[in-house]
Amino acid sequence: MGSHALPRPALRQRIRGGCGRGRGVLGLGATLSTPPTAHAAESTLGAAAAQSGRYFGTAIAAGRLSDSTYTSIASREFNMVTAENEMKIDATEPQRGQFDFSAGDRVYNWAVQNGKEVRGHTLAWHSQQPYWMQSLSGSDLRQAMIDHINGVMNHYKGKIAQWDVVNEAFEDGNSGARRDSNLQRTGNDWIEVAFRTARAADPSAKLCYNDYNIENWTWAKTQAVYNMVRDFKQRGVPIDCVGFQSHFNSGSPYDSNFRTTLQSFAALGVDVAITELDIQGASPTTYANVVNDCLAVSRCLGITVWGVRDTDSWRSGDTPLLFNGDGSKKPAYSAVLDALNGGSSGEPPEDGGSGQIKNAASGRCLDVSGAGTADGTAVQLYDCHGGTNQQWTYTDAGEFRVYGNKCLDAGGTGNGARVQIYSCWGGDNQKWRVNSDGTIVGVQSGLCLDAAGTGNSTPVQLYTCSYADNQRWTVS
Ligand code: G3I
């Protein structure tokens, strides 16, 4: 038997309004023009998610807890923890009736000592069964499953926020069928028996069904799980949540209908959670889309990424996570933080204050070409010199004004659209959101203010946000 697990920390306060203010990249002075509904930009994933009452978690591997780079990132950024392997069946019951919680408790205790909550993963699964269980069948296996759920849930009773009670019980592909497994062969009711057993063992935990390839609303597997959950709700089988693993890759890509999937399951009366997120190549845009999908669904409890650094990932070759192997933040990290902060979470510059706006890649300033004043004059990069054609004032309407009455103006809404000055008239093509990572996004287009190069006279344009330095700006 392992050491005892520490008690679960009190649920953290859910913050849904009345935020204070911090300093953002573009902050200038004391009086700031923040819309009344805006939050301060939070600087870690967990704190940013907590602004909407959600969590941002990671899988933790016990074997990496002696790596200080790993633990310092994990303790700083995340407020929910899932044991990557240590609470699975083979780890917790290596011999029938002999439980071993030593590795699970190492992860659990690290989480609690660092102020985090814990998702339990996982109680009934066709995979990672210990050898003794693999050879069982029929009523003997059914009883072993029940005994396992009771043994593990009793150990962690009252300490786990959500349990993945049943994992990956459906077939991939177009059949919509249950996955063939020794558990499935004990009878189709094995899943509901697992849930009823779990509810009785620990009534305080939310009980989840967890699976992959159920994110795309059009896929047969998604529909099959949806039908099972609907049936369980209709018949009173105790299920509280569905976990969408969200391992996105070229064979199973993110689709924008994920939001429909989350909304549809939530409408059945269950919570939803993104439980094992990783994205092949870690596209910042796709990461932001996933976060925004969760934020759009009130019953989406939170997001867990499946590991800390790329080198910690079960698919390290796909570089699918938010941190590089050396612990530095990837562009996807900024995209996630920004989305959690509401997409416009950065501190806008001082209302009425003015300053030069400097591009991070080139060190050159946002400049009205030739110091022209006519409507349609192009905006470009140029050496910073403090002239009036480089002095921009951020208004509480979200405009950047130059010369008093001319506005930074988007001449279109697509990639490559020209950015110019034009008489201020209050249109959305003259309004800009300033983000905590230094990006400036056009309100009308949703595209980023982008310098296509680094030299003097490089045109400034709109472009899809890539979170690279040619799209980051600071006020000096
Ligand atoms: O610890 C041993 C090591 O001592 C041994 O030398 C080595 C030899 O292969 O194996 C090591 O154990 C491996 C373990 O990960 C720890 O790294 C296992 O072989 C390996 O099978 C295991 O893989 C885990 C996998 O689940 C097993 O199914 C991954 O870490 C884990 O990320 C992955 O997580 C799953 C979720 O539980 C469910 N959803 C899918 C997800 C990704 O596959």
Short mmCIF file of C-alpha atoms and ligand atoms in Angstrom, two decimals:
data_model
loop_
_atom_site.label_atom_id
_atom_site.label_comp_id
_atom_site.label_asym_id
_atom_site.label_seq_id
_atom_site.Cartn_x
_atom_site.Cartn_y
_atom_site.Cartn_z
CA MET A 1 0.00 0.00 0.00
CA GLY A 2 1.17 3.50 -0.74
CA SER A 3 1.12 6.57 1.43
CA HIS A 4 -2.12 8.29 2.21
CA ALA A 5 -3.36 10.97 -0.10
CA LEU A 6 -3.74 14.47 1.27
CA PRO A 7 -7.22 15.97 1.52
CA ARG A 8 -8.58 17.75 -1.54
CA PRO A 9 -8.14 21.52 -1.44
CA ALA A 10 -11.22 23.68 -1.16
CA LEU A 11 -12.68 24.50 -4.54
CA ARG A 12 -11.19 27.75 -5.63
CA GLN A 13 -13.36 30.80 -5.76
CA ARG A 14 -15.05 31.29 -9.07
CA ILE A 15 -14.46 34.77 -10.36
CA ARG A 16 -16.98 36.05 -12.83
CA GLY A 17 -16.70 39.82 -12.62
CA GLY A 18 -15.32 42.84 -10.84
CA CYS A 19 -11.70 42.26 -11.79
CA GLY A 20 -8.87 44.52 -10.82
CA ARG A 21 -6.34 45.71 -13.35
CA GLY A 22 -2.78 44.78 -14.15
CA ARG A 23 -0.20 46.17 -16.51
CA GLY A 24 -0.14 45.06 -20.11
CA VAL A 25 2.45 45.31 -22.83
CA LEU A 26 1.01 48.53 -24.09
CA GLY A 27 0.27 50.13 -20.73
CA LEU A 28 1.43 53.75 -20.60
CA GLY A 29 0.33 55.56 -17.51
CA ALA A 30 -1.97 55.75 -14.57
CA THR A 31 -5.40 56.38 -16.02
CA LEU A 32 -6.47 53.45 -18.13
CA SER A 33 -9.44 53.08 -20.40
CA THR A 34 -10.75 49.59 -19.79
CA PRO A 35 -14.29 48.70 -20.84
CA PRO A 36 -16.43 48.08 -17.74
CA THR A 37 -16.79 44.37 -18.49
CA ALA A 38 -13.10 43.73 -19.09
CA HIS A 39 -10.84 41.73 -16.77
CA ALA A 40 -7.23 42.38 -16.06
CA ALA A 41 -4.97 40.28 -18.22
CA GLU A 42 -3.88 37.28 -16.16
CA SER A 43 -0.36 36.04 -16.78
CA THR A 44 -0.78 32.29 -16.24
CA LEU A 45 -3.10 29.77 -17.84
CA GLY A 46 -4.77 28.68 -14.62
CA ALA A 47 -5.44 32.22 -13.41
CA ALA A 48 -6.69 33.27 -16.83
CA ALA A 49 -9.09 30.31 -16.97
CA ALA A 50 -10.31 31.04 -13.42
CA GLN A 51 -11.67 34.39 -14.59
CA SER A 52 -14.59 32.52 -16.13
CA GLY A 53 -14.81 29.92 -13.36
CA ARG A 54 -12.88 27.32 -15.35
CA TYR A 55 -9.59 25.52 -14.81
CA PHE A 56 -6.57 24.89 -17.03
CA GLY A 57 -4.85 21.61 -16.27
CA THR A 58 -2.11 19.29 -17.38
CA ALA A 59 -1.24 15.61 -17.22
CA ILE A 60 1.52 15.02 -14.70
CA ALA A 61 3.89 12.02 -14.74
CA ALA A 62 5.27 10.98 -11.35
CA GLY A 63 8.62 10.14 -12.91
CA ARG A 64 9.16 13.78 -13.91
CA LEU A 65 8.48 15.35 -10.51
CA SER A 66 12.23 15.48 -9.80
CA ASP A 67 12.75 17.70 -12.87
CA SER A 68 12.69 21.28 -11.58
CA THR A 69 12.05 22.85 -14.99
CA TYR A 70 9.01 20.63 -15.33
CA THR A 71 7.66 21.27 -11.83
CA SER A 72 8.24 25.02 -11.94
CA ILE A 73 6.21 25.34 -15.15
CA ALA A 74 3.55 22.95 -13.92
CA SER A 75 3.12 24.63 -10.55
CA ARG A 76 3.08 28.12 -12.06
CA GLU A 77 0.73 27.60 -14.99
CA PHE A 78 -1.87 24.96 -14.17
CA ASN A 79 -4.58 24.57 -11.52
CA MET A 80 -5.85 21.07 -12.37
CA VAL A 81 -3.82 17.86 -12.58
CA THR A 82 -4.48 14.46 -14.15
CA ALA A 83 -2.12 11.58 -13.40
CA GLU A 84 -0.90 10.53 -16.84
CA ASN A 85 -0.60 6.80 -15.94
CA GLU A 86 -0.44 6.46 -12.15
CA MET A 87 -4.14 6.00 -11.33
CA LYS A 88 -4.80 3.50 -14.12
CA ILE A 89 -5.80 -0.09 -13.42
CA ASP A 90 -2.36 -1.66 -13.86
CA ALA A 91 -0.76 0.93 -11.55
CA THR A 92 -3.34 0.83 -8.75
CA GLU A 93 -4.21 -2.90 -8.62
CA PRO A 94 -1.16 -4.82 -9.90
CA GLN A 95 -2.36 -8.01 -8.21
CA ARG A 96 -6.01 -8.83 -7.73
CA GLY A 97 -7.21 -7.36 -4.45
CA GLN A 98 -3.79 -5.77 -3.70
CA PHE A 99 -3.91 -2.07 -4.27
CA ASP A 100 -0.86 0.14 -4.68
CA PHE A 101 -1.40 3.89 -4.54
CA SER A 102 2.23 4.89 -4.19
CA ALA A 103 2.62 6.44 -7.66
CA GLY A 104 -0.91 7.84 -7.75
CA ASP A 105 -0.40 9.46 -4.37
CA ARG A 106 2.88 11.03 -5.51
CA VAL A 107 1.00 12.84 -8.26
CA TYR A 108 -2.00 13.58 -6.06
CA ASN A 109 0.08 14.95 -3.18
CA TRP A 110 2.21 17.09 -5.47
CA ALA A 111 -0.97 18.56 -6.94
CA VAL A 112 -2.59 19.33 -3.60
CA GLN A 113 0.61 20.67 -2.06
CA ASN A 114 0.79 23.06 -5.01
CA GLY A 115 -2.83 24.17 -4.68
CA LYS A 116 -4.31 22.23 -7.57
CA GLU A 117 -7.36 20.03 -7.99
CA VAL A 118 -7.21 16.52 -9.43
CA ARG A 119 -9.05 14.64 -12.16
CA GLY A 120 -9.00 10.88 -11.64
CA HIS A 121 -8.01 8.83 -14.68
CA THR A 122 -9.25 6.08 -15.19
CA LEU A 123 -11.31 3.27 -13.58
CA ALA A 124 -12.67 0.99 -16.32
CA TRP A 125 -10.76 0.68 -19.59
CA HIS A 126 -9.88 -2.05 -22.08
CA SER A 127 -6.24 -0.88 -22.08
CA GLN A 128 -3.54 -0.91 -19.40
CA GLN A 129 -5.25 -3.71 -17.54
CA PRO A 130 -2.91 -5.73 -15.30
CA TYR A 131 -2.18 -9.26 -16.55
CA TRP A 132 -4.51 -10.86 -14.03
CA MET A 133 -7.44 -8.81 -15.30
CA GLN A 134 -6.66 -9.37 -18.98
CA SER A 135 -7.27 -13.08 -18.52
CA LEU A 136 -10.63 -12.72 -16.78
CA SER A 137 -14.05 -12.86 -18.42
CA GLY A 138 -17.74 -12.99 -17.67
CA SER A 139 -19.09 -12.47 -14.17
CA ASP A 140 -15.63 -12.85 -12.65
CA LEU A 141 -14.32 -9.89 -14.68
CA ARG A 142 -17.50 -7.90 -13.97
CA GLN A 143 -16.93 -8.39 -10.24
CA ALA A 144 -13.24 -7.50 -10.59
CA MET A 145 -14.24 -4.25 -12.30
CA ILE A 146 -16.67 -3.40 -9.49
CA ASP A 147 -14.09 -4.24 -6.82
CA HIS A 148 -11.49 -2.13 -8.60
CA ILE A 149 -13.76 0.91 -8.80
CA ASN A 150 -14.61 0.56 -5.11
CA GLY A 151 -10.99 0.07 -4.06
CA VAL A 152 -9.62 3.09 -5.91
CA MET A 153 -12.52 5.44 -5.27
CA ASN A 154 -12.53 4.62 -1.56
CA HIS A 155 -8.85 5.53 -1.32
CA TYR A 156 -9.43 8.91 -2.96
CA LYS A 157 -12.92 9.45 -1.55
CA GLY A 158 -13.82 13.15 -1.31
CA LYS A 159 -10.55 14.19 -2.95
CA ILE A 160 -11.19 14.01 -6.69
CA ALA A 161 -13.03 16.68 -8.69
CA GLN A 162 -13.89 14.44 -11.65
CA TRP A 163 -13.35 10.74 -12.29
CA ASP A 164 -13.00 9.27 -15.77
CA VAL A 165 -15.13 6.28 -14.81
CA VAL A 166 -15.15 4.63 -18.22
CA ASN A 167 -12.57 5.33 -20.92
CA GLU A 168 -12.67 4.72 -24.68
CA ALA A 169 -15.53 2.21 -24.87
CA PHE A 170 -16.52 2.91 -28.48
CA GLU A 171 -15.15 1.71 -31.79
CA ASP A 172 -13.36 4.07 -34.19
CA GLY A 173 -14.71 4.46 -37.70
CA ASN A 174 -18.22 4.50 -39.07
CA SER A 175 -19.87 1.67 -37.14
CA GLY A 176 -20.94 3.61 -34.06
CA ALA A 177 -20.54 0.31 -32.22
CA ARG A 178 -19.09 -0.44 -28.84
CA ARG A 179 -15.41 -1.40 -28.91
CA ASP A 180 -14.89 -5.13 -28.57
CA SER A 181 -13.09 -5.86 -25.29
CA ASN A 182 -13.17 -8.27 -22.40
CA LEU A 183 -15.26 -5.72 -20.48
CA GLN A 184 -17.74 -5.32 -23.35
CA ARG A 185 -18.09 -9.10 -23.58
CA THR A 186 -19.33 -9.16 -19.97
CA GLY A 187 -22.54 -7.57 -21.28
CA ASN A 188 -23.64 -4.26 -22.77
CA ASP A 189 -24.60 -2.93 -19.34
CA TRP A 190 -20.99 -2.86 -18.09
CA ILE A 191 -20.74 0.90 -18.54
CA GLU A 192 -23.82 1.74 -16.53
CA VAL A 193 -22.79 -0.72 -13.83
CA ALA A 194 -19.46 1.09 -13.62
CA PHE A 195 -21.21 4.45 -13.23
CA ARG A 196 -23.66 3.19 -10.59
CA THR A 197 -20.79 1.63 -8.64
CA ALA A 198 -18.81 4.86 -8.85
CA ARG A 199 -21.67 7.03 -7.62
CA ALA A 200 -22.13 4.84 -4.57
CA ALA A 201 -18.38 4.77 -3.87
CA ASP A 202 -17.84 8.56 -3.89
CA PRO A 203 -20.92 10.75 -4.30
CA SER A 204 -18.78 13.91 -4.22
CA ALA A 205 -16.92 13.30 -7.49
CA LYS A 206 -18.28 14.25 -10.88
CA LEU A 207 -18.47 11.06 -12.96
CA CYS A 208 -17.28 11.33 -16.57
CA TYR A 209 -17.30 9.22 -19.70
CA ASN A 210 -14.00 9.98 -21.52
CA ASP A 211 -13.06 9.26 -25.15
CA TYR A 212 -11.15 10.43 -28.24
CA ASN A 213 -12.43 11.02 -31.78
CA ILE A 214 -15.73 12.26 -30.39
CA GLU A 215 -15.02 15.94 -31.04
CA ASN A 216 -16.33 16.09 -34.62
CA TRP A 217 -20.13 16.29 -34.48
CA THR A 218 -20.54 14.50 -37.82
CA TRP A 219 -18.59 11.39 -36.84
CA ALA A 220 -20.44 8.16 -36.05
CA LYS A 221 -18.46 7.63 -32.85
CA THR A 222 -19.54 11.05 -31.58
CA GLN A 223 -23.17 10.29 -32.31
CA ALA A 224 -22.91 6.88 -30.65
CA VAL A 225 -21.55 8.37 -27.42
CA TYR A 226 -24.16 11.13 -27.59
CA ASN A 227 -26.91 8.51 -27.85
CA MET A 228 -25.50 6.60 -24.89
CA VAL A 229 -25.39 9.73 -22.71
CA ARG A 230 -28.92 10.69 -23.74
CA ASP A 231 -30.10 7.20 -22.85
CA PHE A 232 -28.29 7.33 -19.49
CA LYS A 233 -29.87 10.69 -18.65
CA GLN A 234 -33.32 9.41 -19.63
CA ARG A 235 -32.96 6.28 -17.49
CA GLY A 236 -31.28 7.94 -14.51
CA VAL A 237 -27.89 6.28 -14.89
CA PRO A 238 -25.59 8.57 -12.86
CA ILE A 239 -23.35 10.42 -15.32
CA ASP A 240 -22.24 14.02 -14.75
CA CYS A 241 -19.77 14.82 -17.49
CA VAL A 242 -18.22 13.84 -20.80
CA GLY A 243 -14.48 14.22 -21.37
CA PHE A 244 -13.36 15.03 -24.92
CA GLN A 245 -9.73 13.93 -25.09
CA SER A 246 -9.02 16.16 -28.10
CA HIS A 247 -5.86 14.55 -29.48
CA PHE A 248 -5.92 16.47 -32.77
CA ASN A 249 -3.69 15.42 -35.66
CA SER A 250 -3.82 14.99 -39.42
CA GLY A 251 -5.91 11.83 -39.15
CA SER A 252 -8.24 13.37 -36.62
CA PRO A 253 -8.12 17.11 -37.22
CA TYR A 254 -9.86 19.85 -35.30
CA ASP A 255 -13.14 20.87 -36.89
CA SER A 256 -15.04 24.03 -36.06
CA ASN A 257 -18.12 21.91 -35.35
CA PHE A 258 -16.45 20.94 -32.05
CA ARG A 259 -18.41 23.78 -30.46
CA THR A 260 -21.66 22.22 -31.70
CA THR A 261 -20.56 18.94 -30.15
CA LEU A 262 -19.85 20.53 -26.77
CA GLN A 263 -23.14 22.46 -26.87
CA SER A 264 -25.13 19.38 -27.88
CA PHE A 265 -23.77 17.21 -25.08
CA ALA A 266 -24.25 20.05 -22.57
CA ALA A 267 -27.87 20.33 -23.68
CA LEU A 268 -28.37 16.72 -22.51
CA GLY A 269 -27.71 17.95 -18.96
CA VAL A 270 -24.07 16.93 -18.49
CA ASP A 271 -20.94 19.01 -18.03
CA VAL A 272 -18.26 18.79 -20.68
CA ALA A 273 -14.48 19.03 -20.37
CA ILE A 274 -11.50 18.95 -22.70
CA THR A 275 -9.39 16.32 -21.01
CA GLU A 276 -6.22 15.43 -22.97
CA LEU A 277 -5.65 18.25 -25.43
CA ASP A 278 -2.68 18.12 -27.76
CA ILE A 279 -2.48 19.34 -31.36
CA GLN A 280 0.04 18.05 -33.88
CA GLY A 281 2.27 21.02 -34.74
CA ALA A 282 0.60 23.17 -32.05
CA SER A 283 -1.04 25.68 -34.37
CA PRO A 284 -1.74 28.81 -32.29
CA THR A 285 -4.96 29.39 -34.19
CA THR A 286 -6.24 25.88 -33.54
CA TYR A 287 -5.33 26.08 -29.87
CA ALA A 288 -7.19 29.40 -29.61
CA ASN A 289 -10.19 27.90 -31.41
CA VAL A 290 -10.38 25.02 -28.92
CA VAL A 291 -10.18 27.41 -25.97
CA ASN A 292 -12.86 29.64 -27.46
CA ASP A 293 -15.09 26.61 -28.03
CA CYS A 294 -14.88 25.75 -24.34
CA LEU A 295 -15.42 29.36 -23.30
CA ALA A 296 -18.53 29.50 -25.49
CA VAL A 297 -20.23 26.66 -23.61
CA SER A 298 -21.25 27.47 -20.07
CA ARG A 299 -21.11 23.80 -19.03
CA CYS A 300 -17.52 23.43 -20.24
CA LEU A 301 -15.66 22.98 -16.95
CA GLY A 302 -12.12 23.47 -18.20
CA ILE A 303 -9.26 22.31 -20.38
CA THR A 304 -6.43 19.88 -19.66
CA VAL A 305 -3.40 19.55 -21.95
CA TRP A 306 -1.75 16.13 -22.14
CA GLY A 307 1.67 17.07 -20.79
CA VAL A 308 3.78 20.13 -20.06
CA ARG A 309 6.61 20.36 -22.65
CA ASP A 310 6.81 18.79 -26.09
CA THR A 311 9.44 16.43 -24.72
CA ASP A 312 6.98 15.19 -22.08
CA SER A 313 4.34 14.27 -24.67
CA TRP A 314 3.35 10.70 -25.57
CA ARG A 315 3.64 12.07 -29.13
CA SER A 316 6.78 14.17 -28.71
CA GLY A 317 7.58 13.97 -32.43
CA ASP A 318 4.41 15.94 -33.15
CA THR A 319 5.55 18.83 -30.89
CA PRO A 320 1.90 19.18 -29.86
CA LEU A 321 2.08 21.07 -26.54
CA LEU A 322 2.45 24.64 -25.22
CA PHE A 323 6.09 24.60 -24.05
CA ASN A 324 9.31 23.74 -25.83
CA GLY A 325 11.63 21.11 -24.41
CA ASP A 326 13.77 23.83 -22.81
CA GLY A 327 10.72 25.14 -20.95
CA SER A 328 10.20 28.24 -23.09
CA LYS A 329 6.71 29.25 -24.12
CA LYS A 330 5.57 28.48 -27.68
CA PRO A 331 3.38 30.75 -29.82
CA ALA A 332 0.48 28.43 -28.98
CA TYR A 333 0.93 29.36 -25.33
CA SER A 334 0.34 33.04 -26.12
CA ALA A 335 -2.68 32.15 -28.21
CA VAL A 336 -4.20 30.12 -25.38
CA LEU A 337 -3.47 32.73 -22.73
CA ASP A 338 -4.88 35.44 -24.93
CA ALA A 339 -8.06 33.50 -25.63
CA LEU A 340 -8.53 32.70 -21.93
CA ASN A 341 -8.09 36.39 -21.18
CA GLY A 342 -11.00 37.14 -23.48
CA GLY A 343 -9.12 37.80 -26.68
CA SER A 344 -8.59 41.44 -25.81
CA SER A 345 -7.24 41.05 -22.36
CA GLY A 346 -4.22 43.25 -22.59
CA GLU A 347 -4.21 46.55 -20.85
CA PRO A 348 -5.06 49.20 -23.43
CA PRO A 349 -2.77 52.19 -23.46
CA GLU A 350 -3.70 55.17 -21.37
CA ASP A 351 -6.85 56.93 -22.50
CA GLY A 352 -5.72 60.20 -24.03
CA GLY A 353 -2.06 59.26 -23.67
CA SER A 354 0.07 59.04 -26.75
CA GLY A 355 3.27 57.35 -27.73
CA GLN A 356 5.25 55.60 -30.39
CA ILE A 357 4.21 52.06 -31.26
CA LYS A 358 7.27 49.91 -31.81
CA ASN A 359 7.37 46.61 -33.68
CA ALA A 360 9.07 43.76 -31.78
CA ALA A 361 10.73 42.13 -34.80
CA SER A 362 12.31 45.28 -36.28
CA GLY A 363 12.41 47.81 -33.43
CA ARG A 364 10.96 50.27 -35.94
CA CYS A 365 7.88 52.42 -35.34
CA LEU A 366 4.37 52.68 -36.75
CA ASP A 367 4.76 55.71 -39.04
CA VAL A 368 2.48 57.67 -41.37
CA SER A 369 4.29 57.59 -44.69
CA GLY A 370 5.92 60.88 -45.62
CA ALA A 371 4.23 62.54 -42.64
CA GLY A 372 1.22 62.85 -44.96
CA THR A 373 -2.14 63.90 -43.63
CA ALA A 374 -4.47 62.98 -46.49
CA ASP A 375 -7.05 60.24 -46.09
CA GLY A 376 -5.61 57.01 -47.45
CA THR A 377 -1.98 57.78 -46.63
CA ALA A 378 -0.21 54.47 -45.99
CA VAL A 379 1.09 53.41 -42.59
CA GLN A 380 4.52 51.80 -42.57
CA LEU A 381 7.51 50.89 -40.41
CA TYR A 382 10.19 53.55 -40.00
CA ASP A 383 13.05 54.37 -37.63
CA CYS A 384 11.57 55.75 -34.42
CA HIS A 385 12.12 59.52 -34.24
CA GLY A 386 9.26 60.80 -32.12
CA GLY A 387 7.73 62.98 -34.86
CA THR A 388 4.01 63.77 -34.87
CA ASN A 389 3.48 61.17 -37.60
CA GLN A 390 4.60 58.51 -35.08
CA GLN A 391 2.53 59.70 -32.11
CA TRP A 392 -0.57 57.57 -31.62
CA THR A 393 -3.31 58.17 -29.06
CA TYR A 394 -5.49 55.25 -27.93
CA THR A 395 -9.06 56.40 -27.30
CA ASP A 396 -11.65 54.76 -25.11
CA ALA A 397 -13.49 53.86 -28.30
CA GLY A 398 -10.54 51.66 -29.27
CA GLU A 399 -9.14 53.95 -31.96
CA PHE A 400 -5.51 54.82 -32.54
CA ARG A 401 -5.52 58.52 -33.46
CA VAL A 402 -2.75 60.52 -35.08
CA TYR A 403 -2.73 64.32 -35.69
CA GLY A 404 -5.84 64.52 -33.44
CA ASN A 405 -8.52 63.57 -35.97
CA LYS A 406 -7.06 60.86 -38.20
CA CYS A 407 -7.44 57.20 -37.30
CA LEU A 408 -5.47 54.03 -37.93
CA ASP A 409 -7.79 52.50 -40.53
CA ALA A 410 -8.02 49.06 -42.11
CA GLY A 411 -8.60 49.35 -45.84
CA GLY A 412 -10.07 45.82 -46.07
CA THR A 413 -10.80 42.71 -44.07
CA GLY A 414 -8.59 40.04 -45.67
CA ASN A 415 -4.95 39.00 -45.44
CA GLY A 416 -2.74 41.72 -46.88
CA ALA A 417 -5.35 44.45 -46.47
CA ARG A 418 -3.70 47.84 -46.44
CA VAL A 419 -3.48 49.84 -43.21
CA GLN A 420 -3.71 53.59 -43.64
CA ILE A 421 -4.90 56.76 -41.94
CA TYR A 422 -8.38 58.09 -42.52
CA SER A 423 -10.65 60.68 -40.93
CA CYS A 424 -12.09 59.16 -37.78
CA TRP A 425 -15.72 58.15 -38.27
CA GLY A 426 -16.36 55.48 -35.60
CA GLY A 427 -16.37 52.39 -37.85
CA ASP A 428 -15.15 48.98 -36.71
CA ASN A 429 -12.37 49.15 -39.32
CA GLN A 430 -10.91 51.93 -37.15
CA LYS A 431 -11.15 50.03 -33.86
CA TRP A 432 -8.40 47.86 -32.44
CA ARG A 433 -8.07 45.41 -29.57
CA VAL A 434 -4.77 45.44 -27.74
CA ASN A 435 -3.79 42.01 -26.43
CA SER A 436 -1.65 40.95 -23.50
CA ASP A 437 0.92 39.37 -25.82
CA GLY A 438 1.44 42.63 -27.74
CA THR A 439 -0.74 41.83 -30.73
CA ILE A 440 -3.17 44.46 -32.01
CA VAL A 441 -6.27 42.99 -33.64
CA GLY A 442 -8.67 44.78 -35.97
CA VAL A 443 -12.19 44.67 -34.54
CA GLN A 444 -13.84 44.35 -37.95
CA SER A 445 -11.55 41.68 -39.41
CA GLY A 446 -10.20 39.80 -36.41
CA LEU A 447 -6.80 39.96 -38.14
CA CYS A 448 -3.53 41.16 -36.62
CA LEU A 449 -1.59 44.33 -37.33
CA ASP A 450 1.36 42.86 -39.21
CA ALA A 451 4.65 44.14 -40.61
CA ALA A 452 5.52 42.22 -43.77
CA GLY A 453 9.25 42.87 -43.25
CA THR A 454 11.64 44.71 -40.99
CA GLY A 455 13.16 47.52 -43.09
CA ASN A 456 12.31 51.20 -43.36
CA SER A 457 9.11 51.79 -45.38
CA THR A 458 7.85 48.22 -44.92
CA PRO A 459 4.06 48.46 -45.32
CA VAL A 460 1.89 47.59 -42.34
CA GLN A 461 -1.03 45.34 -43.18
CA LEU A 462 -3.64 43.00 -41.70
CA TYR A 463 -2.80 39.32 -41.49
CA THR A 464 -3.99 36.14 -39.75
CA CYS A 465 -2.58 36.19 -36.24
CA SER A 466 0.54 34.04 -36.01
CA TYR A 467 1.78 35.48 -32.71
CA ALA A 468 5.23 35.99 -34.21
CA ASP A 469 7.31 39.07 -33.40
CA ASN A 470 6.36 40.91 -36.60
CA GLN A 471 2.85 41.09 -35.11
CA ARG A 472 3.87 42.27 -31.63
CA TRP A 473 3.97 45.95 -30.69
CA THR A 474 4.94 47.96 -27.62
CA VAL A 475 4.40 51.59 -26.75
CA SER A 476 7.50 53.52 -25.89
O1 G3I B 1 7.53 3.29 -17.33
C1 G3I B 1 7.84 2.29 -18.30
C2 G3I B 1 9.34 2.13 -18.43
O2 G3I B 1 9.87 1.70 -17.22
C3 G3I B 1 9.62 1.17 -19.57
O3 G3I B 1 10.98 1.08 -19.76
C4 G3I B 1 8.97 1.60 -20.83
C5 G3I B 1 9.17 0.60 -21.95
O4 G3I B 1 8.24 0.79 -22.98
O5 G3I B 1 7.59 1.75 -20.60
C6 G3I B 1 7.26 2.70 -19.62
O6 G3I B 1 5.86 2.77 -19.48
C7 G3I B 1 5.17 3.44 -20.49
C8 G3I B 1 4.34 4.54 -19.86
O7 G3I B 1 3.57 5.17 -20.85
C9 G3I B 1 5.18 5.59 -19.17
O8 G3I B 1 5.97 6.27 -20.08
C10 G3I B 1 4.30 2.46 -21.22
O9 G3I B 1 5.09 1.53 -21.93
C11 G3I B 1 3.39 3.17 -22.18
O10 G3I B 1 2.46 2.26 -22.71
C12 G3I B 1 2.66 4.28 -21.48
O11 G3I B 1 1.94 5.00 -22.43
C13 G3I B 1 0.87 5.76 -21.93
C14 G3I B 1 -0.40 5.38 -22.68
O12 G3I B 1 -1.46 6.21 -22.24
C15 G3I B 1 -0.77 3.94 -22.41
O13 G3I B 1 -1.98 3.64 -22.98
C16 G3I B 1 1.18 7.24 -22.15
O14 G3I B 1 2.26 7.63 -21.29
C17 G3I B 1 -0.05 8.07 -21.81
O15 G3I B 1 0.19 9.41 -22.21
C18 G3I B 1 -1.25 7.55 -22.57
O16 G3I B 1 -2.36 8.33 -22.21
C19 G3I B 1 -3.56 7.99 -22.89
C20 G3I B 1 -4.70 8.21 -21.92
O17 G3I B 1 -4.51 7.48 -20.75
C21 G3I B 1 -6.03 7.84 -22.57
N1 G3I B 1 -6.21 8.53 -23.82
C22 G3I B 1 -5.12 8.41 -24.77
C23 G3I B 1 -3.82 8.83 -24.14
C24 G3I B 1 -2.70 8.80 -25.14
O18 G3I B 1 -2.44 7.48 -25.57
#
